[in-house]
Amino acid sequence: MPSFPTTVTWEVTYRCNLRCVHCYSESGPPREEIGLNRCQLILEDLGKARVFKIVFGGGEPFSRHDFLDLLEYAHTVTPVTLVICTNGYYITGESAKRLKHIGARVQVSVDGGNEQTHDAFRGKGSFEQAIRATSILRSTGIPVSWSTTLWSRAAKEIEEVAAMAQKLGVFRCTFRQLFPVGRAAQGYSQLLLEPSAWDEAKSKLKDCQTSYGSSPTIEFETIMDQVMGIQKHPNPSPAGVQHCVITPEGYLLPCQYLRGQEFIIGNLMTDSFIDVWKTSSVLARFRNPSAAWTCKDCMSNCSS
């Protein structure tokens, strides 16, 4: 019998107040999403499966009016680690207190070292809201990390991002390579770094790792890191083994970047998470390195 995943990424909504140019789920206007009662049943299943960590995202998860209720229910039914990925727009002092009570961790997206760069990527006013949210969360005692997509302009501002993070008490900055899925596929050539820019970015990141140590920790995740790992092992990705994704409409997927019909494991609107995880023929392909399709065919930057 296959073991259950250690980490589940749950996209609780497609709704979002921003229209980020790199959004892999192409979030924005409201679409179908799982109701709170069904979400609670899924959380109970995840608790029974002893999932270690649930990473909530979207869309913007706080644009869902019952999101904090969902988190509080998760806290009552399972000792799972709760992580929320947010643009920070809806964070308030009151919501921060509720997050503190349930022991949640928060990752805020900061995609540039200044307002001009970040807002060009995410939308006017979004940088100010991200910094404001970070300050509120830290003042409440909540651990905050930052996620930065290394697009053409942000890659020139790595030192500025790290310096801001240290000043605000962020414990980790993760710099991620852009992956051409969703909206990013439409303007990928303009957002992508040239090889010389990658070399410069890697040099800056190494310097920051040396300079800042663990305050904040600097992490760098690239597509090529995953490719090099594949050369040493037939299927090193945790997709469908240690990790899976729940979409807003209830589809269970092995990875957030594999969104085609052929990768749908089941639909949690009607199916039991535990039953699907045990019996899925789709997942059997991911668990078998000799199968026709393995993660060596994917250029994703796997960061589970």
Short mmCIF file of N, CA and C in Angstrom, two decimals, residues 170-255:
data_model
loop_
_atom_site.label_atom_id
_atom_site.label_comp_id
_atom_site.label_asym_id
_atom_site.label_seq_id
_atom_site.Cartn_x
_atom_site.Cartn_y
_atom_site.Cartn_z
N VAL A 170 12.13 38.84 8.47
CA VAL A 170 11.75 37.65 7.69
C VAL A 170 12.80 36.56 7.92
N PHE A 171 12.35 35.32 8.16
CA PHE A 171 13.32 34.28 8.51
C PHE A 171 13.90 33.56 7.29
N ARG A 172 13.22 33.62 6.15
CA ARG A 172 13.74 32.94 4.96
C ARG A 172 13.30 33.66 3.70
N CYS A 173 14.20 33.77 2.73
CA CYS A 173 13.88 34.26 1.39
C CYS A 173 14.17 33.15 0.39
N THR A 174 13.16 32.75 -0.35
CA THR A 174 13.34 31.73 -1.38
C THR A 174 13.20 32.39 -2.74
N PHE A 175 14.27 32.33 -3.51
CA PHE A 175 14.28 32.88 -4.87
C PHE A 175 14.04 31.72 -5.84
N ARG A 176 13.00 31.87 -6.67
CA ARG A 176 12.59 30.76 -7.53
C ARG A 176 12.69 31.13 -9.00
N GLN A 177 13.05 30.14 -9.79
CA GLN A 177 13.10 30.34 -11.22
C GLN A 177 11.69 30.33 -11.82
N LEU A 178 11.46 31.20 -12.76
CA LEU A 178 10.17 31.31 -13.43
C LEU A 178 9.90 30.06 -14.27
N PHE A 179 8.66 29.56 -14.20
CA PHE A 179 8.28 28.39 -14.98
C PHE A 179 7.17 28.77 -15.95
N PRO A 180 7.28 28.43 -17.23
CA PRO A 180 6.34 28.92 -18.26
C PRO A 180 5.01 28.17 -18.29
N VAL A 181 4.20 28.40 -17.26
CA VAL A 181 2.87 27.81 -17.17
C VAL A 181 1.88 28.93 -16.89
N GLY A 182 0.66 28.81 -17.41
CA GLY A 182 -0.35 29.84 -17.18
C GLY A 182 0.01 31.14 -17.86
N ARG A 183 -0.15 32.26 -17.15
CA ARG A 183 0.13 33.56 -17.75
C ARG A 183 1.61 33.71 -18.10
N ALA A 184 2.48 33.08 -17.36
CA ALA A 184 3.92 33.22 -17.63
C ALA A 184 4.29 32.70 -19.01
N ALA A 185 3.52 31.74 -19.52
CA ALA A 185 3.82 31.19 -20.84
C ALA A 185 3.61 32.22 -21.94
N GLN A 186 2.73 33.19 -21.67
CA GLN A 186 2.40 34.18 -22.68
C GLN A 186 3.52 35.20 -22.89
N GLY A 187 4.22 35.55 -21.83
CA GLY A 187 5.29 36.54 -21.95
C GLY A 187 6.62 36.03 -21.48
N TYR A 188 6.81 34.70 -21.61
CA TYR A 188 7.99 34.06 -21.03
C TYR A 188 9.30 34.63 -21.57
N SER A 189 9.37 34.90 -22.87
CA SER A 189 10.62 35.36 -23.46
C SER A 189 11.04 36.72 -22.91
N GLN A 190 10.07 37.56 -22.55
CA GLN A 190 10.38 38.87 -22.00
C GLN A 190 10.76 38.80 -20.52
N LEU A 191 10.24 37.79 -19.82
CA LEU A 191 10.50 37.65 -18.38
C LEU A 191 11.74 36.82 -18.08
N LEU A 192 12.10 35.96 -19.02
CA LEU A 192 13.18 35.01 -18.81
C LEU A 192 14.54 35.69 -18.71
N LEU A 193 15.41 35.13 -17.88
CA LEU A 193 16.77 35.64 -17.75
C LEU A 193 17.67 35.06 -18.83
N GLU A 194 18.55 35.90 -19.36
CA GLU A 194 19.59 35.41 -20.27
C GLU A 194 20.64 34.64 -19.46
N PRO A 195 21.40 33.73 -20.11
CA PRO A 195 22.41 32.95 -19.38
C PRO A 195 23.37 33.80 -18.56
N SER A 196 23.81 34.92 -19.11
CA SER A 196 24.73 35.79 -18.36
C SER A 196 24.06 36.37 -17.12
N ALA A 197 22.75 36.66 -17.22
CA ALA A 197 22.01 37.19 -16.07
C ALA A 197 21.85 36.12 -15.00
N TRP A 198 21.71 34.85 -15.44
CA TRP A 198 21.63 33.76 -14.46
C TRP A 198 22.94 33.64 -13.70
N ASP A 199 24.02 33.72 -14.40
CA ASP A 199 25.33 33.64 -13.74
C ASP A 199 25.49 34.75 -12.71
N GLU A 200 25.06 35.94 -13.08
CA GLU A 200 25.15 37.07 -12.16
C GLU A 200 24.23 36.88 -10.96
N ALA A 201 23.03 36.37 -11.21
CA ALA A 201 22.08 36.13 -10.12
C ALA A 201 22.61 35.09 -9.14
N LYS A 202 23.17 34.02 -9.66
CA LYS A 202 23.72 32.98 -8.79
C LYS A 202 24.86 33.52 -7.94
N SER A 203 25.68 34.37 -8.53
CA SER A 203 26.78 34.96 -7.78
C SER A 203 26.26 35.85 -6.65
N LYS A 204 25.23 36.64 -6.94
CA LYS A 204 24.64 37.50 -5.92
C LYS A 204 24.02 36.67 -4.79
N LEU A 205 23.36 35.58 -5.15
CA LEU A 205 22.72 34.74 -4.15
C LEU A 205 23.75 34.08 -3.24
N LYS A 206 24.83 33.62 -3.80
CA LYS A 206 25.90 33.03 -2.99
C LYS A 206 26.49 34.06 -2.04
N ASP A 207 26.68 35.27 -2.54
CA ASP A 207 27.19 36.35 -1.68
C ASP A 207 26.23 36.64 -0.53
N CYS A 208 24.93 36.65 -0.85
CA CYS A 208 23.93 36.91 0.19
C CYS A 208 23.88 35.78 1.22
N GLN A 209 24.02 34.55 0.75
CA GLN A 209 24.03 33.42 1.68
C GLN A 209 25.18 33.55 2.67
N THR A 210 26.32 34.00 2.17
CA THR A 210 27.48 34.20 3.04
C THR A 210 27.28 35.38 3.98
N SER A 211 26.74 36.46 3.46
CA SER A 211 26.58 37.69 4.23
C SER A 211 25.52 37.59 5.32
N TYR A 212 24.39 36.94 4.99
CA TYR A 212 23.26 36.95 5.91
C TYR A 212 23.16 35.70 6.78
N GLY A 213 23.82 34.63 6.39
CA GLY A 213 23.75 33.41 7.19
C GLY A 213 22.32 32.92 7.33
N SER A 214 21.82 32.94 8.56
CA SER A 214 20.45 32.46 8.81
C SER A 214 19.49 33.60 9.15
N SER A 215 19.90 34.82 8.85
CA SER A 215 19.04 35.98 9.18
C SER A 215 18.98 36.99 8.05
N PRO A 216 18.19 36.72 6.99
CA PRO A 216 17.39 35.51 6.77
C PRO A 216 18.19 34.43 6.04
N THR A 217 17.67 33.20 6.08
CA THR A 217 18.20 32.14 5.24
C THR A 217 17.88 32.46 3.78
N ILE A 218 18.86 32.32 2.91
CA ILE A 218 18.67 32.57 1.48
C ILE A 218 18.65 31.24 0.74
N GLU A 219 17.57 30.96 0.04
CA GLU A 219 17.45 29.73 -0.75
C GLU A 219 17.26 30.07 -2.21
N PHE A 220 17.76 29.19 -3.07
CA PHE A 220 17.70 29.40 -4.51
C PHE A 220 17.29 28.10 -5.17
N GLU A 221 16.17 28.10 -5.88
CA GLU A 221 15.65 26.90 -6.51
C GLU A 221 15.55 27.11 -8.01
N THR A 222 16.22 26.26 -8.78
CA THR A 222 16.23 26.41 -10.22
C THR A 222 15.70 25.17 -10.91
N ILE A 223 15.27 25.34 -12.14
CA ILE A 223 14.86 24.20 -12.97
C ILE A 223 16.05 23.27 -13.19
N MET A 224 17.21 23.84 -13.42
CA MET A 224 18.38 23.00 -13.70
C MET A 224 18.79 22.15 -12.50
N ASP A 225 18.56 22.62 -11.29
CA ASP A 225 18.83 21.81 -10.12
C ASP A 225 18.03 20.51 -10.17
N GLN A 226 16.75 20.63 -10.60
CA GLN A 226 15.92 19.45 -10.71
C GLN A 226 16.39 18.54 -11.83
N VAL A 227 16.79 19.10 -12.95
CA VAL A 227 17.26 18.29 -14.07
C VAL A 227 18.51 17.51 -13.68
N MET A 228 19.43 18.15 -12.97
CA MET A 228 20.65 17.48 -12.54
C MET A 228 20.32 16.34 -11.58
N GLY A 229 19.32 16.55 -10.74
CA GLY A 229 18.92 15.48 -9.84
C GLY A 229 18.36 14.29 -10.59
N ILE A 230 17.63 14.56 -11.68
CA ILE A 230 17.04 13.49 -12.47
C ILE A 230 18.12 12.62 -13.11
N GLN A 231 19.25 13.21 -13.44
CA GLN A 231 20.32 12.43 -14.04
C GLN A 231 20.88 11.40 -13.06
N LYS A 232 20.72 11.64 -11.76
CA LYS A 232 21.26 10.75 -10.76
C LYS A 232 20.23 9.73 -10.27
N HIS A 233 18.97 10.01 -10.52
CA HIS A 233 17.89 9.15 -10.03
C HIS A 233 16.75 9.21 -11.04
N PRO A 234 16.11 8.05 -11.33
CA PRO A 234 15.11 8.04 -12.40
C PRO A 234 13.88 8.90 -12.15
N ASN A 235 13.50 9.10 -10.90
CA ASN A 235 12.31 9.89 -10.62
C ASN A 235 12.40 10.52 -9.23
N PRO A 236 13.21 11.58 -9.09
CA PRO A 236 13.42 12.16 -7.76
C PRO A 236 12.31 13.08 -7.31
N SER A 237 11.38 13.44 -8.17
CA SER A 237 10.34 14.37 -7.79
C SER A 237 9.39 13.75 -6.78
N PRO A 238 8.94 14.53 -5.80
CA PRO A 238 7.95 14.02 -4.84
C PRO A 238 6.52 14.00 -5.39
N ALA A 239 6.31 14.49 -6.61
CA ALA A 239 4.97 14.56 -7.19
C ALA A 239 4.29 13.19 -7.19
N GLY A 240 3.11 13.13 -6.59
CA GLY A 240 2.35 11.90 -6.57
C GLY A 240 2.88 10.86 -5.61
N VAL A 241 3.93 11.19 -4.88
CA VAL A 241 4.51 10.27 -3.91
C VAL A 241 4.49 10.90 -2.52
N GLN A 242 5.23 11.99 -2.39
CA GLN A 242 5.26 12.73 -1.13
C GLN A 242 4.41 14.00 -1.18
N HIS A 243 3.95 14.34 -2.35
CA HIS A 243 3.29 15.64 -2.53
C HIS A 243 2.15 15.52 -3.53
N CYS A 244 1.10 16.32 -3.33
CA CYS A 244 0.01 16.41 -4.30
C CYS A 244 -0.65 17.77 -4.16
N VAL A 245 -1.57 18.08 -5.06
CA VAL A 245 -2.21 19.39 -5.12
C VAL A 245 -3.72 19.21 -5.21
N ILE A 246 -4.45 20.02 -4.45
CA ILE A 246 -5.90 20.09 -4.56
C ILE A 246 -6.25 21.42 -5.20
N THR A 247 -6.99 21.41 -6.30
CA THR A 247 -7.36 22.65 -6.99
C THR A 247 -8.66 23.19 -6.40
N PRO A 248 -9.00 24.45 -6.68
CA PRO A 248 -10.22 25.03 -6.09
C PRO A 248 -11.49 24.24 -6.39
N GLU A 249 -11.59 23.66 -7.59
CA GLU A 249 -12.79 22.91 -7.95
C GLU A 249 -12.74 21.46 -7.48
N GLY A 250 -11.66 21.08 -6.77
CA GLY A 250 -11.61 19.76 -6.15
C GLY A 250 -10.74 18.73 -6.83
N TYR A 251 -10.14 19.05 -7.96
CA TYR A 251 -9.29 18.08 -8.63
C TYR A 251 -8.04 17.81 -7.79
N LEU A 252 -7.66 16.55 -7.74
CA LEU A 252 -6.41 16.15 -7.09
C LEU A 252 -5.38 15.90 -8.17
N LEU A 253 -4.24 16.59 -8.09
CA LEU A 253 -3.18 16.52 -9.08
C LEU A 253 -1.86 16.12 -8.40
N PRO A 254 -0.93 15.52 -9.13
CA PRO A 254 0.36 15.18 -8.53
C PRO A 254 1.27 16.38 -8.33
N CYS A 255 1.02 17.48 -9.08
CA CYS A 255 1.92 18.62 -9.06
C CYS A 255 1.17 19.85 -9.57
#
